Coordinates of N, CA and C in Angstrom, one line a residue:
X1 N 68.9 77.9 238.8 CA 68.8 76.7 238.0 C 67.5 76.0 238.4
X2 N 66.9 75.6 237.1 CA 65.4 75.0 237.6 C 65.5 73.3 238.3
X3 N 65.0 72.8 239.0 CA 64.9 72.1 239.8 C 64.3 70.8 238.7
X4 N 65.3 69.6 238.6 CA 64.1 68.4 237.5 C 62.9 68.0 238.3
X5 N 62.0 67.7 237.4 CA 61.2 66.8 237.5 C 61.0 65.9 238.5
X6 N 61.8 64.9 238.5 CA 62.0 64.0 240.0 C 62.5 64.8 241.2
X7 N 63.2 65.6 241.1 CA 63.6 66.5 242.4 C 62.4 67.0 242.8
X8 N 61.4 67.9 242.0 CA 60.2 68.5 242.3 C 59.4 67.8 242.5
X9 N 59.1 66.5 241.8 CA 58.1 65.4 242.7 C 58.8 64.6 244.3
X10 N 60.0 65.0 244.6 CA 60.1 64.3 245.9 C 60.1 64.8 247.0
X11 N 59.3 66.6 246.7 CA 59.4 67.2 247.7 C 57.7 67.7 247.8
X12 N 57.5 68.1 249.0 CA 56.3 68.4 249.3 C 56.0 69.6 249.0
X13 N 55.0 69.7 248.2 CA 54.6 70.7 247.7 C 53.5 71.5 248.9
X14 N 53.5 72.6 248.9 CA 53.0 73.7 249.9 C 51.2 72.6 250.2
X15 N 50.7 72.2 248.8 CA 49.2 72.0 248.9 C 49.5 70.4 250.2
X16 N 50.2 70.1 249.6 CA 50.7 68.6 250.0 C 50.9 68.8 251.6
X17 N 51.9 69.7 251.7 CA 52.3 70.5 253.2 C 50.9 70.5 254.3
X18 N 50.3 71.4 253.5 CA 48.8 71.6 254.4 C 48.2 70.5 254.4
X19 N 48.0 69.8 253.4 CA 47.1 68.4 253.4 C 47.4 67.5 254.7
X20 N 48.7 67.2 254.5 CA 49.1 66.7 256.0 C 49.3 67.1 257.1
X21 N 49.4 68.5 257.0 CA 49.3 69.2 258.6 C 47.8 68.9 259.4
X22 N 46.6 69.2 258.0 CA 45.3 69.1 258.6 C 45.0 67.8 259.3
X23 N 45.4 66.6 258.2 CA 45.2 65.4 258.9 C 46.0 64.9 260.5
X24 N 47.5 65.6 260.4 CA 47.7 65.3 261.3 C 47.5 66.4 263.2
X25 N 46.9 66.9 262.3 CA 46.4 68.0 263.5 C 47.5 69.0 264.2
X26 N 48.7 69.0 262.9 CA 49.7 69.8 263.4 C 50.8 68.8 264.7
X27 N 50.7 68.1 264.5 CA 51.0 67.3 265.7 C 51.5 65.9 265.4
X28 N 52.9 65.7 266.1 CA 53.6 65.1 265.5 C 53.1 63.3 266.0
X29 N 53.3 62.2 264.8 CA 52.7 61.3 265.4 C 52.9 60.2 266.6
X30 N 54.2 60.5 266.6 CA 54.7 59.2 267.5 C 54.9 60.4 268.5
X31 N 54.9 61.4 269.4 CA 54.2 62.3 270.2 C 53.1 61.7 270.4
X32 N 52.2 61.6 270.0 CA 50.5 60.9 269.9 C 50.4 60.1 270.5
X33 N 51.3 59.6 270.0 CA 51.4 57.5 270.3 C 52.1 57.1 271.5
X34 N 52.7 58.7 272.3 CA 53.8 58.5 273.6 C 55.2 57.7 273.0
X35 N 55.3 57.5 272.1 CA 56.7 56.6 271.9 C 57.8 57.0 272.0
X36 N 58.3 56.9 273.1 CA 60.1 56.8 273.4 C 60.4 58.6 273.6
X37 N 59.1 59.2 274.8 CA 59.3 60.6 274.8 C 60.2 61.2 275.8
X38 N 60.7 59.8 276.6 CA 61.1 60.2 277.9 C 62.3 61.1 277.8
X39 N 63.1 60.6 276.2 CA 65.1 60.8 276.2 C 65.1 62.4 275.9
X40 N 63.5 62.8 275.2 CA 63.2 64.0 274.0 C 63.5 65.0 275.1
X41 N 64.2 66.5 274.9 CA 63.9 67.6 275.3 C 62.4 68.7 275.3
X42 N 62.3 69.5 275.7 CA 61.0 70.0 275.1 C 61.0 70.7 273.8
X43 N 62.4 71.3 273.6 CA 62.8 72.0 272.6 C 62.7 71.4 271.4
X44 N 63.5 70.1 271.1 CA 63.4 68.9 270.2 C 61.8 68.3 269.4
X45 N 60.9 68.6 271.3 CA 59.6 68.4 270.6 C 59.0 69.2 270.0
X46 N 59.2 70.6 270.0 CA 58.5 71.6 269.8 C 58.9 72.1 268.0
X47 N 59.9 71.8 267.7 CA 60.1 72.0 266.3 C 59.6 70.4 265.4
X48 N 58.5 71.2 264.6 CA 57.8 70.1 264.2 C 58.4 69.9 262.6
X49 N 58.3 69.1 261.8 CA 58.5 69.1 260.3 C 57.9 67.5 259.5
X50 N 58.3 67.9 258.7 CA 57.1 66.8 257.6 C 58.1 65.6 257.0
X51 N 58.1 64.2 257.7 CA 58.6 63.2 257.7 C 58.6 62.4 256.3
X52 N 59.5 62.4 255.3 CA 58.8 61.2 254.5 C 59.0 59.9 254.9
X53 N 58.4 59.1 254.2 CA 57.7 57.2 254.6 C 59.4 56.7 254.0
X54 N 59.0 57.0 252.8 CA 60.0 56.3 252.2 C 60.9 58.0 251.9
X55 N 61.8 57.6 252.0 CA 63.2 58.6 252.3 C 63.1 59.7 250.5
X56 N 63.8 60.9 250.4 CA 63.8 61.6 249.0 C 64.5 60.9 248.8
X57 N 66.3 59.9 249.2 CA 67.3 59.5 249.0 C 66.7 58.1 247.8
X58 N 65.6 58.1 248.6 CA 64.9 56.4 248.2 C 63.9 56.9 246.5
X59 N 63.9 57.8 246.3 CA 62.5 58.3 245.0 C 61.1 58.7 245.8
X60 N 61.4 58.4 247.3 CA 60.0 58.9 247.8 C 59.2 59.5 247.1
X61 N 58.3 59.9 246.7 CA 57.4 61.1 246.6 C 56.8 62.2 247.3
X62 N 56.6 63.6 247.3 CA 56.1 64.6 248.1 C 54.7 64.4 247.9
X63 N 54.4 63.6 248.4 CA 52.5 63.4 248.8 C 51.9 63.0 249.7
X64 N 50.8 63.3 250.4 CA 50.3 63.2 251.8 C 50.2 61.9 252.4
X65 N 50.5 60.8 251.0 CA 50.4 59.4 251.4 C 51.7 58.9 251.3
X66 N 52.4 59.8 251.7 CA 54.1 59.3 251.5 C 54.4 60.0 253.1
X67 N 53.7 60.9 254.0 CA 54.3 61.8 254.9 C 53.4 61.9 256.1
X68 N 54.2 62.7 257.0 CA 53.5 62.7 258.4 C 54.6 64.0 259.0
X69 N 53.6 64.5 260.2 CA 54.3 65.6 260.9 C 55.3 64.7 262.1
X70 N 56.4 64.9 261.9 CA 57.6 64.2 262.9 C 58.3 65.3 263.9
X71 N 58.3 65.6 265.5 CA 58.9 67.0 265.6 C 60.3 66.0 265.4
X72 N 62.0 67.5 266.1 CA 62.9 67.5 265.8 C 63.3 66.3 266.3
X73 N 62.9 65.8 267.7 CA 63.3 64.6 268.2 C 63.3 63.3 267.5
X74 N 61.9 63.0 267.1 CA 61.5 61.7 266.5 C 62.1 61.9 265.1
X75 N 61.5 62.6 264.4 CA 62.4 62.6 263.2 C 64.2 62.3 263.0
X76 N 64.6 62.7 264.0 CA 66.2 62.9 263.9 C 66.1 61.1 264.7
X77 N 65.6 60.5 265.1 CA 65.7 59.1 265.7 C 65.4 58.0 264.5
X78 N 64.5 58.7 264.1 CA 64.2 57.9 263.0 C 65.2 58.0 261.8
X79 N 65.2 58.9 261.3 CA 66.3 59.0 260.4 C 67.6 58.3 260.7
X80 N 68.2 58.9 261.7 CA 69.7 58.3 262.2 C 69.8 56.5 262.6
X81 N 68.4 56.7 262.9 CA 68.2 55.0 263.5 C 69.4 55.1 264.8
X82 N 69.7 56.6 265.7 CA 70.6 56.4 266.6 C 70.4 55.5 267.8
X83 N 69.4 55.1 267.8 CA 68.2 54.2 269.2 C 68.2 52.7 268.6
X84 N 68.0 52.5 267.8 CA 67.8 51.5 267.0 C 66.3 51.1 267.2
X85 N 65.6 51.9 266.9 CA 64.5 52.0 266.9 C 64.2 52.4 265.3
X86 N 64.8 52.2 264.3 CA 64.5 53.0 263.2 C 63.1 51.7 262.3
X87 N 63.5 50.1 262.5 CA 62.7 49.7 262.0 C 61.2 49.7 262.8
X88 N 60.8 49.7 264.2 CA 60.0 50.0 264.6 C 58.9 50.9 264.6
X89 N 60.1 52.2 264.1 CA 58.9 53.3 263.9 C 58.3 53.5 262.6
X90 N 59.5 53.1 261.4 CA 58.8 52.5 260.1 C 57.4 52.0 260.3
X91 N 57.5 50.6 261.0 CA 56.5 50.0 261.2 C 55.1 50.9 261.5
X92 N 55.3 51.7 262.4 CA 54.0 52.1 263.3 C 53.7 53.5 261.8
X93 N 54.9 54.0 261.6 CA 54.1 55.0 260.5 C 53.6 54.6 259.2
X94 N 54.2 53.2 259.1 CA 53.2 52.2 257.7 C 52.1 52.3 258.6
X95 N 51.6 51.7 259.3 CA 50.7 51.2 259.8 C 49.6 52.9 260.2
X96 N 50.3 53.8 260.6 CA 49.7 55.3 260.7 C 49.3 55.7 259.4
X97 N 50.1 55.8 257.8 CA 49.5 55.8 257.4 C 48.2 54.8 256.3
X98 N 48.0 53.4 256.4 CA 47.3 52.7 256.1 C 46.0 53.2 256.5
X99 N 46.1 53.1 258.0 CA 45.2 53.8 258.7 C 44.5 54.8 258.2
X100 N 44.6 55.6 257.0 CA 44.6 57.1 257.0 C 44.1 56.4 255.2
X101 N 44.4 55.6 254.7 CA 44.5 55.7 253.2 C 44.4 54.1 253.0
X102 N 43.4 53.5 253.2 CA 42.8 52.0 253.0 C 43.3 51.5 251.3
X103 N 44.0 51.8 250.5 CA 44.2 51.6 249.7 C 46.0 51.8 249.5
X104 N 46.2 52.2 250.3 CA 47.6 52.8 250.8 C 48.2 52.0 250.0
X105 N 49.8 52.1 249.4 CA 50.7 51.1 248.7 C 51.7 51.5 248.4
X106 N 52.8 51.0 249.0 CA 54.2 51.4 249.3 C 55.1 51.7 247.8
X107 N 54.5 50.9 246.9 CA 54.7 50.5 245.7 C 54.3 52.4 245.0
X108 N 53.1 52.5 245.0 CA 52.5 54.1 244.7 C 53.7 55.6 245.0
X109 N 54.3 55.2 246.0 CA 55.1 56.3 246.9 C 56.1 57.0 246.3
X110 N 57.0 55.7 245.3 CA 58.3 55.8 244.9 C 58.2 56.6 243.5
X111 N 59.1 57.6 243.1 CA 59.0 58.1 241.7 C 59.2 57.2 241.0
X112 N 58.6 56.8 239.9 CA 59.1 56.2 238.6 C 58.4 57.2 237.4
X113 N 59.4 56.8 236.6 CA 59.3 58.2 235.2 C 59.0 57.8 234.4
X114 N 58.8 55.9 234.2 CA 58.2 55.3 233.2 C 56.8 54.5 234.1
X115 N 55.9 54.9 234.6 CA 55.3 54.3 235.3 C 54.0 54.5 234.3
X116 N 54.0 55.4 233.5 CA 52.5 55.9 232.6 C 52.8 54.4 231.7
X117 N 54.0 54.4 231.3 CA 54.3 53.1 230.6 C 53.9 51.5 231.2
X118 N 53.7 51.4 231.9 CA 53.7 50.4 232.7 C 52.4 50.6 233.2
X119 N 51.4 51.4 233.6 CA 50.0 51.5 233.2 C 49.2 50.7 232.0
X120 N 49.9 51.9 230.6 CA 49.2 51.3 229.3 C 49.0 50.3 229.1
X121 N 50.2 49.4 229.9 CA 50.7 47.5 230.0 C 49.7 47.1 229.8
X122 N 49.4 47.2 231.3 CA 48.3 46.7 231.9 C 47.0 46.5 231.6
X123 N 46.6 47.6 230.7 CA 45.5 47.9 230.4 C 44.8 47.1 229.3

């Protein structure tokens, strides 16, 4: 069965994949940043994957300015919010990628299907 539209935009596409691997040097960010590595196993660190900002559950979008490399550890912390660290690390990955994309906008991230419409508005 083919995959819609919005499903296919909330996932990273392979070009998108690489785009962020490059930037992030393969290497997960809050690893980088030493944050909260003491609880991690090595195992947990070593399996890496591609985090979204704002969640697929949320309309996220699959694009390099929606994502970052998270290994198994941080990711599963973040997601679960099992630490309660979940709004913190939000924080530091807004802030990781602003850093990265000076025009950056939380607003940009999220799918919308009438958004071409909401352009023309403007214009």
């Amino acid at each position: 069965m083919k995959k819609s539209k919005q499903s296919r935009a909330r996932e990273f596409s392979p070009l998108e994949r690489q785009k962020i691997e490059l930037r992030d040097r393969g290497k997960c960010i809050f690893c980088e940043l030493g944050y909260c590595t003491s609880d991690g196993n090595w195992f947990g660190k070593e399996i890496k994957s591609i985090m979204h900002y704002i969640p697929r559950a949320k309309n996220g979008l699959g694009i390099e300015q929606n994502g970052a490399i998270g290994c198994q550890y941080h990711h599963e912390m973040m997601d679960n919010g099992n630490k309660g660290n979940r709004e913190e690390m939000l924080g530091i990955f807004r802030e990781y990628l602003k850093s990265k994309y000076p025009d950056w906008n939380e607003k940009d991230l999220i799918y919308d299907k009438w958004r071409f419409l909401k352009e023309e508005e403007t214009c």
